[in-house]
């Protein structure tokens, strides 16, 4: 079996050489080709190619998205990092300085955001206040307008979360705090080894629709079990329906993105005087080089592109929600809020114009009963993953892990709510579909992370080209 795998890797290498225009006597692959040669052309399960995504992301989207994410509305994220792990007790907090998260002092967060954590428009504010009042009364208050009563019922239903893909973080808890995402960037923290592997293992092993008998090619801890498991895993994955395969690829894409970030913002120098963060090419190669990872690295980078396409598609679908005149990016600063809404809509229209969107019609295209069953399975698996984030032993990793799972969960919620969004009234309250401020902030920041990863791949490609 090992020899067969070796043969396959060899074959991949040969295909690589052919694709990059080197056959027969040609020089060996460059370091850049070893990471990227298979990450080109069409992506599996969709009709989009990597080069089109790179151009679109790096030059049209990325700069504007960064600007938007620096605004007050998007930089403050409320999160409860103190929730206990629901699965095991022995979480060792890694205790590293670079894992610490500095929460905001209360005067740092704009009042508009603090007083309106769920609120995004004046009209919605009023309605929600009425709803909250109704909830305090413990029942739908007969004196409320018929419209409000309907909203209370709808939103209670919504918050009961039949539609939510993530475990709602209890942001009303006294333990929840605002965090300035710009001051707590995702980067290398030093969180690694058995504690980190345990989290990734649980995520893959428990949640990827995987029969107990099949093992994923796990991690260094399981290396003694050899390649046969790897082959079984991939042939099993190939045999899966497109939706379940997609689920694995989304998680793997998220994992790859996190690992691209930590390689791009690595702690290069740490003295008492200063810390220098930057690209660590060796770290990147160890994770993504086709030969060093026996073909796995490029596959993971492709999954990152797949995740990008899924989030991009969700953003293109949710445009009508943000276009409604009563929607505001409310922080209390009217001029800035209006400018930011304009920028947000510009970005969304750019996204809508992307020519090769992922065609999710192939998803859940079967009969309705089957589609609903799959949606429910997706939702439950995903909620479980969001709970696992409370077991991550490094607060900085936990923060970004939570934000990105919530963002991806919101993207899935949007994709599964396509009809509700399309039928939304152009103005006035929308009972069927709404997004909380938390969901909006996590959706855009999560996409911002993947967009940054795609941009970083270009940086690494350039760096690797210089080290033949
Ligand atoms: P790991 O990345 O831990 O992977 C374990 C095994 O999974 C690998 O040996 C391989 O077999 C497989 N694998 C690796 N990548 C993929 C993939 N993309 N798809 C499928 N399988 C794969 N560290 C930081 O420095 N900064 C952070 O912000 C950060 N955030 C994290 C957030 C979460 C939720 C978790 C669980 C970990 C985070 N980490 C972070 C840790 C980081 O992801 C790695 O776990 C750590 O660097 C150790 O890497 P490793 O090479 O041992 O393999």
XYZ file of C-alpha atoms and ligand atoms in Angstrom:
521
model
C 0.000 0.000 0.000
C 2.864 2.334 0.925
C 4.473 1.734 -2.480
C 1.220 2.460 -4.237
C 0.991 5.757 -2.369
C 4.574 6.546 -3.269
C 3.700 5.826 -6.892
C 0.719 8.181 -6.676
C 2.840 10.956 -5.205
C 5.359 10.392 -7.966
C 2.585 10.581 -10.504
C 1.331 13.808 -8.971
C 4.838 15.196 -9.166
C 5.008 14.226 -12.830
C 1.652 15.859 -13.548
C 2.963 18.891 -11.693
C 5.988 19.090 -13.916
C 3.923 18.709 -17.039
C 1.469 21.356 -15.932
C 4.177 23.811 -15.148
C 5.711 23.230 -18.528
C 8.675 21.097 -17.396
C 8.875 17.639 -18.869
C 11.676 15.114 -19.361
C 15.064 16.787 -18.905
C 13.625 19.990 -17.481
C 14.920 21.417 -14.176
C 13.257 20.242 -10.964
C 10.300 22.094 -9.506
C 10.896 25.337 -7.697
C 9.851 25.755 -4.080
C 6.875 27.812 -5.261
C 5.735 25.105 -7.667
C 5.952 22.486 -4.946
C 3.344 24.363 -2.905
C 1.252 25.817 -5.670
C 1.485 23.720 -8.819
C -1.644 21.732 -8.009
C -3.353 24.830 -6.699
C -4.247 26.147 -10.101
C -6.929 25.640 -12.691
C -10.396 24.420 -11.819
C -11.405 23.556 -8.278
C -13.127 20.250 -7.536
C -16.904 20.362 -7.241
C -17.139 23.821 -8.854
C -16.522 25.562 -12.126
C -14.284 28.308 -10.814
C -10.538 28.494 -11.261
C -7.932 29.650 -8.795
C -6.411 32.323 -11.036
C -9.753 34.117 -11.441
C -10.248 34.134 -7.674
C -6.728 35.459 -7.055
C -7.151 38.365 -9.440
C -10.603 39.233 -8.212
C -9.722 38.992 -4.527
C -6.269 40.512 -4.440
C -6.883 43.548 -6.574
C -10.583 44.339 -6.385
C -11.919 43.098 -3.112
C -9.185 42.804 -0.532
C -8.209 46.513 -0.208
C -11.809 47.715 0.159
C -12.715 44.940 2.555
C -9.762 45.829 4.777
C -10.950 49.425 4.930
C -14.437 48.360 5.923
C -13.148 46.023 8.638
C -11.177 48.868 10.196
C -14.376 50.810 10.851
C -15.810 50.945 14.377
C -18.825 48.858 13.443
C -16.714 45.885 12.411
C -13.722 46.119 14.705
C -15.580 45.601 17.994
C -16.801 42.057 18.549
C -18.572 40.948 21.701
C -17.574 37.521 22.861
C -17.692 35.334 25.946
C -14.286 33.712 26.198
C -15.000 32.315 29.644
C -17.614 29.742 28.736
C -16.611 26.344 30.115
C -15.707 23.564 27.709
C -18.765 21.294 27.521
C -16.774 18.188 26.544
C -13.842 17.750 28.911
C -12.416 19.372 32.051
C -8.694 19.305 31.680
C -8.154 22.380 29.513
C -4.705 23.633 30.110
C -4.599 27.339 29.331
C -1.428 27.658 27.365
C -0.357 30.673 29.443
C 1.678 32.186 26.616
C 1.771 35.951 26.385
C 0.825 35.807 22.724
C -2.352 33.931 23.569
C -3.705 36.743 25.750
C -6.677 38.790 24.589
C -7.069 42.331 25.841
C -10.761 43.167 26.188
C -11.923 46.764 25.643
C -12.404 49.160 28.527
C -16.007 50.261 28.506
C -15.164 53.815 27.346
C -13.327 52.483 24.282
C -16.416 51.100 22.559
C -18.710 53.649 20.877
C -21.943 54.104 22.857
C -23.998 53.385 19.735
C -22.538 49.883 19.564
C -22.809 49.169 23.291
C -26.419 50.209 23.471
C -27.406 48.384 20.337
C -25.617 45.090 20.260
C -28.438 43.428 18.372
C -29.701 46.531 16.709
C -28.959 47.908 13.352
C -31.720 50.331 12.472
C -33.929 52.746 14.306
C -37.010 50.891 13.252
C -35.565 47.559 14.262
C -34.461 49.124 17.547
C -37.973 50.211 18.393
C -39.381 46.875 17.430
C -36.806 44.985 19.434
C -37.397 47.159 22.476
C -41.071 46.306 22.262
C -40.131 42.655 21.838
C -37.813 42.709 24.807
C -40.528 44.287 26.871
C -42.888 41.575 25.742
C -40.413 38.893 26.652
C -39.977 40.377 30.129
C -43.688 40.101 30.578
C -43.268 36.426 29.845
C -45.852 36.311 27.109
C -46.936 38.140 24.037
C -48.534 41.281 25.409
C -51.987 41.762 23.928
C -51.494 45.521 23.950
C -48.697 45.306 21.398
C -49.593 45.895 17.798
C -50.452 42.862 15.767
C -47.327 43.449 13.720
C -45.102 43.470 16.806
C -46.716 40.342 18.185
C -45.930 38.617 14.944
C -42.351 39.824 15.160
C -42.020 38.564 18.746
C -43.198 35.149 17.732
C -40.999 35.046 14.655
C -37.914 36.251 16.441
C -38.410 33.966 19.380
C -38.632 31.178 16.875
C -35.536 32.498 15.183
C -33.642 32.754 18.437
C -34.730 29.276 19.348
C -32.327 28.825 16.517
C -33.874 26.332 14.213
C -32.078 28.446 11.645
C -28.851 29.102 13.445
C -25.834 27.065 12.553
C -23.812 28.097 15.569
C -24.332 27.879 19.265
C -25.311 31.456 20.029
C -22.636 32.903 22.266
C -24.308 34.230 25.401
C -23.326 37.820 24.758
C -25.769 39.024 27.396
C -23.770 37.157 30.032
C -21.721 39.339 32.426
C -18.687 37.393 31.198
C -19.079 38.621 27.627
C -16.780 41.486 26.694
C -16.039 43.633 23.678
C -12.769 42.911 21.963
C -11.060 45.237 19.506
C -10.145 42.870 16.684
C -7.542 45.255 15.276
C -5.638 45.242 18.567
C -5.852 41.456 18.917
C -4.876 40.214 15.456
C -4.902 36.583 14.425
C -1.272 35.492 14.202
C 1.256 33.013 15.526
C 0.606 32.308 19.188
C 2.654 29.182 19.865
C -0.484 27.135 20.605
C 0.477 23.680 19.313
C 1.128 20.067 20.257
C -1.358 17.565 21.736
C -3.789 20.221 23.038
C -4.228 21.807 19.613
C -4.343 18.418 17.849
C -7.030 17.248 20.225
C -9.276 20.112 19.135
C -8.692 19.529 15.423
C -9.192 15.782 15.903
C -12.488 16.214 17.662
C -13.651 18.623 14.983
C -12.819 16.213 12.169
C -13.508 12.932 13.891
C -16.742 13.784 15.605
C -18.246 16.086 13.111
C -17.443 15.210 9.583
C -20.210 12.711 8.858
C -17.588 10.049 9.184
C -18.334 6.434 9.990
C -16.511 5.356 13.164
C -14.573 2.706 11.307
C -12.789 5.120 8.982
C -9.860 7.099 10.269
C -8.800 10.432 8.884
C -5.061 10.702 8.212
C -4.723 12.150 11.615
C -1.634 13.837 12.901
C 1.817 13.056 14.165
C 0.257 11.245 17.118
C -1.258 8.676 14.804
C 1.544 8.335 12.312
C 2.244 4.750 13.290
C -1.027 3.738 11.724
C 0.342 4.281 8.258
C -0.866 5.201 4.855
C -3.589 2.622 4.352
C -5.913 4.703 6.497
C -5.162 7.725 4.401
C -6.235 5.921 1.252
C -9.362 4.543 2.889
C -10.241 8.013 4.098
C -9.922 9.616 0.702
C -11.768 6.890 -1.139
C -14.493 7.212 1.463
C -14.537 10.981 0.942
C -14.798 10.535 -2.824
C -17.815 8.284 -2.346
C -19.692 10.867 -0.309
C -22.487 13.016 -1.654
C -21.341 16.470 -2.649
C -22.830 18.169 0.432
C -21.059 15.992 2.981
C -17.815 16.254 1.096
C -18.321 20.020 1.137
C -18.613 19.983 4.907
C -15.212 18.336 5.298
C -13.687 20.757 2.816
C -15.055 23.795 4.654
C -13.466 22.684 7.916
C -10.225 21.807 6.192
C -10.292 25.209 4.437
C -10.724 26.972 7.770
C -7.864 24.938 9.248
C -5.660 25.841 6.263
C -6.545 29.520 6.564
C -5.595 29.609 10.262
C -2.298 27.942 9.427
C -1.598 30.380 6.567
C -2.140 33.278 8.969
C 0.179 31.952 11.625
C 2.855 31.404 8.963
C 2.367 34.913 7.551
C 2.425 36.650 10.919
C 5.005 34.532 12.635
C 7.047 35.712 15.605
C 10.387 36.154 13.851
C 12.232 37.949 16.609
C 11.422 38.311 20.296
C 13.695 40.475 22.382
C 12.976 42.560 25.474
C 13.067 45.575 23.181
C 10.744 44.508 20.422
C 8.848 41.741 18.694
C 9.045 41.352 14.945
C 6.252 39.553 13.104
C 6.460 38.455 9.497
C 6.421 35.681 6.902
C 8.021 32.417 7.928
C 8.643 30.566 4.687
C 9.840 27.361 6.338
C 6.717 27.172 8.481
C 4.583 27.651 5.367
C 6.462 24.959 3.438
C 6.190 22.474 6.279
C 2.437 22.849 6.155
C 1.774 23.202 2.438
C 4.688 21.938 0.346
C 3.415 19.109 -1.868
C 6.415 16.862 -1.229
C 6.963 17.577 2.470
C 3.264 16.898 3.161
C 3.015 13.978 0.729
C 0.480 15.720 -1.445
C -1.720 16.967 1.418
C -0.666 20.637 1.486
C -1.910 21.663 -1.967
C -5.131 19.770 -1.336
C -5.641 21.868 1.813
C -4.980 25.083 -0.070
C -7.658 24.075 -2.562
C -10.057 23.619 0.323
C -9.242 27.161 1.403
C -10.352 28.409 -2.022
C -13.485 26.320 -1.729
C -14.312 27.979 1.598
C -13.681 31.360 -0.034
C -16.192 30.580 -2.781
C -18.859 29.452 -0.336
C -18.579 32.628 1.774
C -18.431 34.755 -1.369
C -21.629 33.137 -2.609
C -23.403 33.774 0.694
C -22.437 37.462 0.571
C -23.781 37.768 -2.957
C -27.094 36.261 -1.847
C -27.640 38.496 1.146
C -27.393 41.806 -0.732
C -31.179 42.569 -0.502
C -30.975 42.476 3.296
C -28.265 45.153 3.401
C -29.822 47.227 0.631
C -32.968 47.935 2.619
C -33.170 51.666 3.360
C -33.715 51.127 7.096
C -30.565 49.045 7.498
C -27.738 50.960 9.176
C -24.259 50.094 10.332
C -25.225 51.850 13.539
C -22.483 53.223 15.780
C -24.053 56.582 16.590
C -21.805 58.578 14.221
C -24.261 59.383 11.437
C -21.805 60.573 8.797
C -19.442 57.667 9.284
C -22.296 55.174 9.443
C -23.616 56.354 6.081
C -20.179 56.279 4.462
C -19.621 52.773 5.740
C -22.945 51.578 4.440
C -22.005 52.922 1.019
C -18.687 51.102 1.159
C -20.416 47.913 2.304
C -22.862 48.059 -0.621
C -20.031 48.790 -3.053
C -18.238 45.669 -1.825
C -21.384 43.570 -2.031
C -22.073 44.691 -5.599
C -18.516 43.907 -6.547
C -19.028 40.444 -5.067
C -22.284 40.028 -6.953
C -20.502 40.825 -10.192
C -18.002 37.977 -9.722
C -18.495 35.904 -12.865
C -17.834 32.394 -11.556
C -19.869 32.019 -8.428
C -20.146 28.626 -6.867
C -23.350 27.023 -8.050
C -24.954 25.887 -4.857
C -27.976 24.685 -6.810
C -26.152 21.400 -6.957
C -26.386 21.415 -3.173
C -29.514 19.975 -1.670
C -30.963 19.561 -5.116
C -32.518 16.216 -4.232
C -36.055 15.784 -2.992
C -37.247 18.205 -0.327
C -37.353 15.667 2.496
C -33.789 14.590 1.842
C -32.656 18.226 1.508
C -34.210 19.162 4.867
C -32.617 16.171 6.536
C -29.211 17.169 5.200
C -29.678 20.765 6.241
C -30.532 19.635 9.763
C -27.477 17.355 9.851
C -25.267 20.208 8.671
C -26.716 22.494 11.287
C -26.193 20.070 14.167
C -22.634 19.205 13.154
C -21.822 22.868 12.842
C -23.292 23.797 16.209
C -21.172 21.111 17.769
C -18.062 22.609 16.202
C -18.913 26.029 17.572
C -19.186 24.512 21.073
C -15.796 22.840 20.683
C -14.276 26.310 20.314
C -14.895 26.785 24.063
C -12.312 24.038 24.616
C -9.478 25.824 22.795
C -6.791 26.451 25.402
C -5.401 29.678 23.910
C -7.665 32.718 24.268
C -6.484 34.440 21.088
C -7.062 31.247 19.058
C -10.414 30.790 20.793
C -11.464 34.325 19.901
C -10.685 33.940 16.202
C -11.926 30.350 16.122
C -15.272 31.435 17.553
C -15.550 34.412 15.252
C -14.748 32.379 12.155
C -17.098 29.528 12.971
C -19.854 32.021 13.703
C -19.085 33.770 10.402
C -19.151 30.531 8.438
C -22.330 29.479 10.267
C -23.913 32.780 9.236
C -22.845 32.185 5.624
C -24.508 28.761 5.684
C -27.627 30.217 7.281
C -27.798 32.714 4.376
C -27.339 30.022 1.738
C -30.114 27.978 3.294
C -32.404 31.023 3.520
C -32.194 32.007 -0.123
C -35.936 32.039 -0.719
C -36.679 33.989 2.466
C -34.165 36.660 1.470
C -35.475 36.881 -2.073
C -39.016 37.394 -0.736
C -38.065 40.032 1.822
C -40.056 43.281 1.645
C -37.944 46.157 0.329
C -38.580 48.173 3.482
C -40.337 47.802 6.815
C -39.793 44.979 9.265
C -38.650 41.667 7.907
C -40.010 38.824 9.986
C -38.688 35.857 8.128
C -35.014 36.659 7.920
C -32.742 38.834 9.994
C -29.130 39.017 11.009
C -27.959 40.232 14.404
C -25.044 42.656 14.690
C -22.938 39.727 15.980
C -23.723 37.709 12.879
C -22.944 40.634 10.577
C -19.635 41.420 12.265
C -18.561 37.769 12.275
C -19.680 37.165 8.679
C -17.573 39.992 7.269
C -14.599 39.456 9.538
C -14.552 35.727 8.784
C -14.621 36.469 5.081
C -11.922 39.099 5.658
C -9.713 36.366 7.146
C -10.133 34.064 4.142
C -9.635 36.968 1.756
C -6.408 37.836 3.614
C -5.263 34.207 3.355
C -5.759 34.248 -0.411
C -3.756 37.467 -0.589
C -1.055 35.919 1.631
C -0.764 32.986 -0.757
C 0.327 35.448 -3.415
C 2.932 36.866 -1.002
C 4.241 33.382 -0.227
C 4.294 32.483 -3.903
C 6.505 35.519 -4.559
C 8.762 34.796 -1.588
C 9.160 31.153 -2.602
C 10.021 32.105 -6.163
C 13.136 33.817 -4.834
C 14.461 30.734 -3.038
C 14.923 28.177 -5.746
P -2.129 21.035 13.020
O -2.436 22.256 12.251
O -2.414 21.045 14.489
O -2.946 19.860 12.337
C -3.057 18.554 12.943
C -3.097 17.515 11.816
O -4.243 17.761 10.995
C -1.898 17.615 10.864
O -0.818 16.828 11.304
C -2.485 17.100 9.584
O -2.494 15.681 9.553
C -3.912 17.570 9.624
N -4.134 18.843 8.924
C -3.416 19.996 9.006
N -3.967 20.951 8.258
C -5.059 20.398 7.693
C -6.057 20.905 6.807
N -6.057 22.162 6.374
N -7.043 20.059 6.392
C -7.085 18.790 6.828
N -6.184 18.272 7.678
C -5.180 19.053 8.101
N -2.066 28.720 16.236
C -1.540 29.983 16.120
O -0.324 30.151 16.161
N -2.386 31.055 15.963
C -3.752 30.924 15.913
O -4.465 31.915 15.788
C -4.305 29.614 16.037
N -5.639 29.423 16.031
C -6.140 28.174 16.234
C -7.522 27.996 16.312
C -8.047 26.730 16.561
C -9.537 26.568 16.659
C -7.170 25.625 16.755
C -7.732 24.259 17.059
C -5.814 25.790 16.670
C -5.277 27.052 16.416
N -3.905 27.252 16.331
C -3.403 28.521 16.195
C -2.986 26.109 16.324
C -2.631 25.639 14.873
O -3.794 25.519 14.073
C -1.942 24.290 14.855
O -2.718 23.353 15.529
C -0.543 24.329 15.489
O 0.246 25.293 14.857
C 0.152 22.956 15.369
O 0.312 22.637 14.001
P 0.697 21.186 13.466
O 1.651 21.380 12.342
O 1.110 20.327 14.570
O -0.640 20.596 12.797
